[in-house]
Coordinates of C-alpha atoms in Angstrom, one line a residue:
M1 CA 119.3 92.8 78.8
N2 CA 118.4 96.3 77.4
V3 CA 118.6 99.6 79.3
F4 CA 114.8 99.8 79.4
K5 CA 114.1 96.3 81.0
S6 CA 117.0 96.9 83.3
T7 CA 115.5 99.9 84.8
I8 CA 112.1 98.2 85.1
L9 CA 113.8 95.4 87.2
T10 CA 115.9 97.8 89.3
A11 CA 112.8 99.7 90.3
A12 CA 110.9 96.6 91.1
C13 CA 113.8 95.3 93.5
I14 CA 113.6 98.7 95.2
G15 CA 109.9 98.1 95.6
V16 CA 110.3 94.8 97.1
L17 CA 113.1 95.8 99.5
A18 CA 111.1 98.6 100.6
V19 CA 108.1 96.4 101.5
A20 CA 110.4 93.8 103.1
G21 CA 111.8 96.5 105.3
G22 CA 108.5 97.7 106.6
N23 CA 109.1 101.3 105.4
V24 CA 107.9 103.1 102.1
V25 CA 111.3 104.1 100.4
R26 CA 110.9 106.0 96.9
A27 CA 113.2 106.0 94.1
D28 CA 113.3 109.9 94.5
E29 CA 114.5 109.6 98.3
A30 CA 116.7 112.4 99.1
D31 CA 120.0 112.4 101.1
V32 CA 118.9 115.5 102.8
F33 CA 115.6 117.1 103.6
K34 CA 115.7 120.5 102.4
I35 CA 113.5 123.3 103.9
G36 CA 113.4 126.7 102.2
A37 CA 112.6 129.4 104.8
V38 CA 111.7 132.9 103.5
L39 CA 111.2 135.1 106.5
P40 CA 111.3 139.0 107.1
F41 CA 114.6 140.0 108.4
S42 CA 114.3 143.7 107.2
G43 CA 111.4 146.0 106.4
P44 CA 108.3 146.7 108.4
Y45 CA 108.1 143.4 109.9
G46 CA 111.8 142.8 110.2
I47 CA 111.4 142.7 113.9
I48 CA 109.5 139.3 113.7
G49 CA 111.9 137.3 111.7
K50 CA 114.2 136.6 114.5
G51 CA 111.8 134.8 116.7
M52 CA 110.4 132.9 113.6
K53 CA 114.0 131.6 112.8
Q54 CA 115.0 130.7 116.4
G55 CA 111.5 129.0 117.0
A56 CA 111.9 126.8 113.7
E57 CA 115.6 126.1 114.5
L58 CA 114.8 124.8 118.1
A59 CA 112.1 122.6 116.5
I60 CA 114.5 120.9 114.1
E61 CA 117.2 120.6 116.8
M62 CA 114.9 118.9 119.4
R63 CA 114.0 116.1 117.0
G64 CA 117.6 115.6 116.3
S65 CA 117.8 117.6 113.3
K66 CA 116.4 114.6 111.1
V67 CA 113.1 113.8 109.4
L68 CA 112.5 110.5 107.6
G69 CA 115.7 109.3 108.9
K70 CA 117.7 112.0 107.1
P71 CA 119.4 115.2 108.2
I72 CA 117.5 118.5 107.7
E73 CA 119.1 121.4 105.9
V74 CA 117.6 125.0 106.2
T75 CA 118.3 127.7 103.7
W76 CA 117.2 131.1 105.4
E77 CA 116.2 134.0 103.0
D78 CA 115.1 137.7 103.7
S79 CA 111.7 138.4 102.4
E80 CA 112.2 142.1 102.8
T81 CA 108.7 142.1 103.9
K82 CA 107.9 142.4 100.2
P83 CA 105.9 140.0 97.9
Q84 CA 108.4 140.1 94.9
P85 CA 111.6 139.1 96.9
S86 CA 109.6 136.7 98.6
V87 CA 108.7 134.7 95.6
Q88 CA 112.1 135.2 93.7
K89 CA 113.9 133.5 96.8
A90 CA 111.2 130.9 97.1
T91 CA 111.5 130.0 93.5
R92 CA 115.4 129.7 93.7
L93 CA 114.9 127.6 96.8
I94 CA 112.3 125.2 95.2
S95 CA 114.9 125.0 92.1
S96 CA 117.6 123.9 94.6
G97 CA 115.6 121.0 95.9
A98 CA 113.5 122.5 98.8
Q99 CA 110.9 119.9 99.7
M100 CA 108.8 122.3 101.8
I101 CA 108.6 126.3 102.1
F102 CA 108.4 127.9 105.4
G103 CA 107.2 131.6 105.5
A104 CA 106.5 134.3 105.2
A105 CA 105.2 136.9 107.7
S106 CA 103.4 139.6 105.8
S107 CA 100.3 138.3 104.3
A108 CA 100.9 139.7 100.9
S109 CA 104.2 137.8 100.8
T110 CA 102.4 134.7 102.0
V111 CA 99.6 135.0 99.2
A112 CA 102.4 135.5 96.5
L113 CA 104.3 132.4 97.7
Q114 CA 100.8 130.4 97.5
G115 CA 101.2 130.8 93.8
I116 CA 104.5 129.4 93.4
T117 CA 104.2 126.5 95.9
E118 CA 100.7 125.3 94.4
Q119 CA 102.3 125.5 90.9
R120 CA 105.3 123.6 91.7
K121 CA 103.3 121.3 94.3
I122 CA 105.5 122.1 97.3
P123 CA 103.9 122.4 100.8
L124 CA 103.8 125.8 102.4
L125 CA 103.9 126.2 106.0
V126 CA 102.4 129.3 107.4
T127 CA 102.9 130.2 111.1
I128 CA 102.2 133.9 111.3
S129 CA 100.4 135.7 108.3
A130 CA 96.6 136.2 109.3
D131 CA 94.8 137.2 106.1
D132 CA 91.6 135.0 106.3
K133 CA 91.9 134.4 102.5
I134 CA 95.1 132.3 102.9
T135 CA 93.0 129.4 104.1
Q136 CA 89.6 129.1 102.5
A137 CA 87.4 126.2 101.9
N138 CA 88.3 124.2 98.7
G139 CA 91.2 126.5 98.5
Y140 CA 95.2 125.9 98.1
R141 CA 95.8 122.2 98.4
Y142 CA 99.5 122.8 99.5
T143 CA 99.2 125.6 102.0
F144 CA 98.8 124.9 105.7
R145 CA 98.4 127.5 108.5
T146 CA 99.0 126.5 112.1
S147 CA 98.5 129.8 113.5
N148 CA 95.7 132.6 114.0
T149 CA 93.5 134.1 111.4
L150 CA 92.7 137.8 111.4
G151 CA 89.2 137.1 111.6
M152 CA 89.5 135.3 114.9
E153 CA 91.7 138.1 116.2
I154 CA 88.9 140.7 115.2
R155 CA 86.4 138.8 117.2
M156 CA 88.7 138.9 120.2
A157 CA 89.1 142.6 119.9
I158 CA 85.3 143.2 119.5
E159 CA 84.8 141.3 122.7
F160 CA 87.5 143.2 124.6
A161 CA 85.8 146.5 123.6
K162 CA 82.4 145.2 124.9
V163 CA 83.9 144.1 128.0
R164 CA 85.7 147.4 128.6
G165 CA 82.5 149.3 127.8
L166 CA 83.9 151.2 124.9
K167 CA 81.3 153.3 123.3
K168 CA 83.3 155.3 120.7
I169 CA 86.3 154.0 118.8
Y170 CA 88.7 155.6 116.5
G171 CA 90.4 153.1 114.0
V172 CA 93.9 153.0 112.6
A173 CA 95.0 150.4 110.2
A174 CA 97.9 150.2 107.9
D175 CA 97.3 150.8 104.2
Y176 CA 97.6 147.3 103.3
A177 CA 94.8 145.1 101.9
V178 CA 94.6 142.5 104.8
T179 CA 94.5 145.3 107.5
R180 CA 92.0 147.2 105.3
D181 CA 89.9 144.2 105.2
G182 CA 90.4 143.6 108.9
M183 CA 89.3 147.2 109.8
D184 CA 86.1 146.7 107.6
S185 CA 85.2 143.6 109.4
F186 CA 86.0 145.1 112.9
S187 CA 83.9 148.5 112.1
A188 CA 80.9 146.2 111.0
A189 CA 81.2 144.1 114.0
A190 CA 81.4 147.1 116.2
K191 CA 78.5 148.9 114.6
E192 CA 76.6 145.6 115.3
A193 CA 77.5 145.5 119.0
G194 CA 76.2 149.1 119.2
I195 CA 79.7 150.8 119.2
E196 CA 80.5 154.0 117.2
I197 CA 83.3 154.3 114.9
V198 CA 84.3 158.0 115.1
D199 CA 86.7 157.8 112.1
V200 CA 89.4 155.8 110.6
D201 CA 92.8 156.4 109.1
Y202 CA 95.0 154.3 106.9
P203 CA 98.6 155.3 107.3
A204 CA 101.2 153.6 104.9
L205 CA 103.0 150.3 105.9
G206 CA 106.3 151.2 107.5
N207 CA 105.0 154.8 108.4
R208 CA 107.5 156.8 110.5
D209 CA 105.4 159.7 111.7
Y210 CA 101.9 159.4 113.3
S211 CA 101.7 162.7 115.0
I212 CA 99.0 164.1 112.7
I213 CA 96.9 161.0 113.3
I214 CA 97.5 160.9 116.9
D215 CA 96.6 164.8 117.3
K216 CA 93.4 164.0 115.5
I217 CA 92.6 161.2 117.7
S218 CA 93.1 163.3 120.8
K219 CA 90.7 165.9 119.8
T220 CA 88.0 163.4 119.4
D221 CA 85.5 161.9 122.1
A222 CA 86.6 158.3 121.3
D223 CA 87.3 156.3 124.2
G224 CA 89.1 153.6 122.5
V225 CA 91.6 153.4 119.6
A226 CA 91.5 150.1 117.5
L227 CA 95.0 149.6 115.9
I228 CA 95.3 147.0 113.1
V229 CA 99.1 147.3 112.7
T230 CA 101.9 145.2 114.0
G231 CA 105.8 144.9 113.7
S232 CA 107.5 148.3 113.5
D233 CA 104.3 150.1 112.9
G234 CA 102.7 149.2 116.1
V235 CA 106.1 150.1 117.8
T236 CA 106.1 153.6 116.2
F237 CA 102.5 154.3 116.9
L238 CA 102.8 153.5 120.6
K239 CA 105.9 155.3 121.2
Q240 CA 104.5 158.5 119.7
A241 CA 101.3 158.1 121.5
G242 CA 103.1 157.8 124.6
Q243 CA 105.0 161.0 124.0
A244 CA 101.6 162.8 123.5
G245 CA 99.9 161.1 126.4
L246 CA 97.3 159.5 124.3
G247 CA 97.0 156.3 126.6
K248 CA 95.9 158.6 129.4
S249 CA 92.5 159.3 128.0
K250 CA 91.9 156.4 125.6
V251 CA 92.3 152.5 125.4
L252 CA 94.7 151.5 123.0
F253 CA 94.2 147.9 121.8
G254 CA 94.5 145.8 118.5
P255 CA 94.4 142.3 117.1
V256 CA 98.2 141.8 116.9
L257 CA 99.4 144.9 118.5
Q258 CA 101.7 143.7 121.3
D259 CA 103.8 141.0 122.6
E260 CA 107.0 140.9 124.7
V261 CA 109.4 141.8 121.9
L262 CA 107.2 144.6 120.6
A263 CA 106.6 145.9 124.2
A264 CA 110.4 145.9 124.7
A265 CA 110.8 148.0 121.5
V266 CA 108.2 150.5 122.5
G267 CA 109.4 150.8 126.3
P268 CA 107.2 152.0 129.2
D269 CA 104.8 153.4 126.8
A270 CA 103.6 149.9 125.9
I271 CA 102.1 149.5 129.5
G272 CA 98.3 149.4 129.3
A273 CA 98.1 148.4 125.7
A274 CA 95.9 145.5 125.0
S275 CA 96.3 142.8 122.3
G276 CA 95.6 139.5 120.9
V277 CA 98.6 137.1 121.5
R278 CA 99.4 134.3 119.1
Y279 CA 101.3 132.3 121.8
H280 CA 102.5 132.9 125.1
Y281 CA 105.3 131.3 127.3
S282 CA 103.0 131.1 130.4
V283 CA 100.5 128.5 128.9
D284 CA 100.2 125.9 131.4
N285 CA 100.8 122.3 129.6
P286 CA 103.8 119.8 129.6
A287 CA 104.7 120.6 125.8
N288 CA 105.0 124.4 126.3
K289 CA 107.0 123.9 129.6
E290 CA 109.5 121.7 127.8
F291 CA 109.7 124.2 124.9
V292 CA 110.1 127.3 127.0
E293 CA 112.8 125.7 129.1
A294 CA 114.8 124.5 126.0
Y295 CA 114.4 128.1 124.3
R296 CA 115.7 129.9 127.3
A297 CA 118.5 127.5 127.7
K298 CA 119.7 128.0 123.9
F299 CA 118.8 131.6 123.3
N300 CA 118.9 133.1 126.9
E301 CA 115.4 134.9 126.5
W302 CA 111.8 134.2 126.7
P303 CA 110.3 133.1 123.5
D304 CA 107.9 135.4 121.6
S305 CA 104.7 135.0 119.8
F306 CA 106.6 134.7 116.6
A307 CA 109.1 132.0 118.0
G308 CA 106.3 129.7 119.7
E309 CA 104.1 129.7 116.5
A310 CA 107.2 128.7 114.4
F311 CA 108.2 126.1 116.7
D312 CA 104.7 124.8 116.9
G313 CA 103.9 124.6 113.1
M314 CA 107.5 123.3 112.3
S315 CA 107.2 120.6 115.1
W316 CA 103.7 119.6 114.0
F317 CA 104.5 119.4 110.0
L318 CA 107.7 117.6 110.6
D319 CA 106.0 114.9 112.9
V320 CA 103.3 114.3 110.2
I321 CA 105.9 113.9 107.6
D322 CA 107.8 111.3 109.8
G323 CA 104.6 109.3 110.3
T324 CA 104.0 109.0 106.7
K325 CA 107.3 107.0 106.2
S326 CA 107.3 108.4 102.7
W327 CA 109.2 110.9 100.5
D328 CA 105.8 111.3 98.7
R329 CA 104.8 115.1 99.1
E330 CA 101.2 114.1 98.3
K331 CA 101.0 111.6 101.2
W332 CA 102.4 114.4 103.6
V333 CA 99.6 116.8 102.4
D334 CA 97.0 114.2 102.7
A335 CA 98.2 113.4 106.1
F336 CA 98.5 116.7 107.4
A337 CA 94.9 117.8 106.3
G338 CA 92.7 116.6 109.2
S339 CA 95.6 116.0 111.6
V340 CA 95.2 116.7 115.4
R341 CA 98.1 117.9 117.6
E342 CA 97.3 116.9 121.1
N343 CA 100.8 118.3 122.3
S344 CA 100.8 121.6 120.9
V345 CA 102.5 124.3 123.1
E346 CA 99.1 126.1 122.9
G347 CA 96.8 123.1 123.6
R348 CA 95.0 121.0 121.3
K349 CA 95.1 122.0 117.6
E350 CA 93.2 120.4 114.9
M351 CA 93.9 121.0 111.3
R352 CA 90.7 121.3 109.3
A353 CA 90.7 119.2 106.0
C354 CA 88.2 121.8 104.4
D355 CA 90.5 124.8 104.4
H356 CA 93.8 123.7 106.1
Q357 CA 93.3 126.0 108.9
A358 CA 94.2 125.1 112.4
L359 CA 91.4 125.2 114.9
Q360 CA 92.8 126.5 118.3
V361 CA 92.3 128.8 121.2
G362 CA 92.6 132.5 121.1
L363 CA 94.7 134.4 123.7
W364 CA 94.2 138.1 124.8
G365 CA 96.3 140.0 127.0
V366 CA 97.6 143.5 128.2
V367 CA 101.1 144.7 128.8
E368 CA 102.4 145.3 132.3
K369 CA 105.5 145.5 134.1
G370 CA 107.4 142.2 134.7
E371 CA 109.5 141.1 137.5
A372 CA 112.6 138.8 137.3
P373 CA 113.0 136.4 135.9
Y374 CA 110.4 137.7 133.5
P375 CA 111.1 140.5 131.0
A376 CA 110.6 143.9 132.3
L377 CA 107.5 144.3 130.3
K378 CA 105.4 141.3 129.8
M379 CA 102.0 140.3 128.5
K380 CA 99.3 139.1 131.2
I381 CA 96.9 136.9 129.5
T382 CA 93.4 138.1 130.7
N383 CA 91.1 136.2 128.4
V384 CA 91.3 132.6 126.5
F385 CA 88.7 132.2 123.9
Q386 CA 87.6 128.7 122.6
P387 CA 87.7 127.6 119.0
E388 CA 84.1 127.5 118.6
A389 CA 83.6 131.1 119.4
L390 CA 86.2 132.2 116.9
F391 CA 86.1 130.2 113.8
P392 CA 82.9 130.2 111.5
D393 CA 81.8 126.9 110.1
C394 CA 83.9 125.4 107.2
K395 CA 82.2 123.2 104.7
E396 CA 84.1 121.4 101.9

């Protein structure tokens, strides 16, 4: 028998055994399921990476650290909050056999990752980056976002401004494509709602000194300040605004301005700041209670927004992969598109097949003092917005 015929017969036998065993077993089945994680552990969003890593780690641990019956291996890389290192490191991870990529946090880094994962046909799990363009109708086949879009968060911010009766708003957004787009959207919606945009400033991403901007704002008659910044930028602004007493005369708010981790970094000056909240440990459902209990037991702290979203997205995708009983990545992608997660830690989520964006509720809250056993500064959830109010129609 020649080698060619022997190979064919071997492949046929494998197929027969797979059918007989009731499982789909492919010739390319791996001994280990490899996840390549590219997260920000340094740079302006460095404060975000820790929670993402811990949430994903717990999601893997709570499923016995296995998927498709094989052990899960994660390689963690620092995106540095920059697109180029993100792509370089993801490329190495894929070349080393990664079956999926998890990350990044900054939208620019995530968009850069989409290019390489699409080219190599590797699923990309997004649990934080919010640029609306990441998930578009008939867009990227291999990208899935299980978290918020900036568009839905802008809509929540506008509703907050209307409810608070704000008439004049000063805008501050990081000089960064997605945040500039976000401020444009916010300004257009504000004007539609009869709210005047007094002025807008675009400080550099990673800015260390907001004193000139804060002084300008204090001299205007704006009654609110819309801040489309996050990570260390939001921390620095609120600290310096607190020193200048800006929050005493103006309402400070933003789509992703605060959560417990960011508030702790700011200190007491964070009190009163209002923000969209990606996830919150106070959500009352069985899945979230189980997650919070396990997270506190493992890390001795309350899960932040980034940890909750990472846990939820990773759990969802690995459950979908297990459900396919296959090592065929195309089957994973087809199964994730249009899947529903009834037991999400945030409530029901539905992955739209048309754009690979998860439909979900939106949370809005304000920073207040906390009492034990809660953090010294915590988010009080003041509003829960339903998906139909936050997501425009999506047609394939």
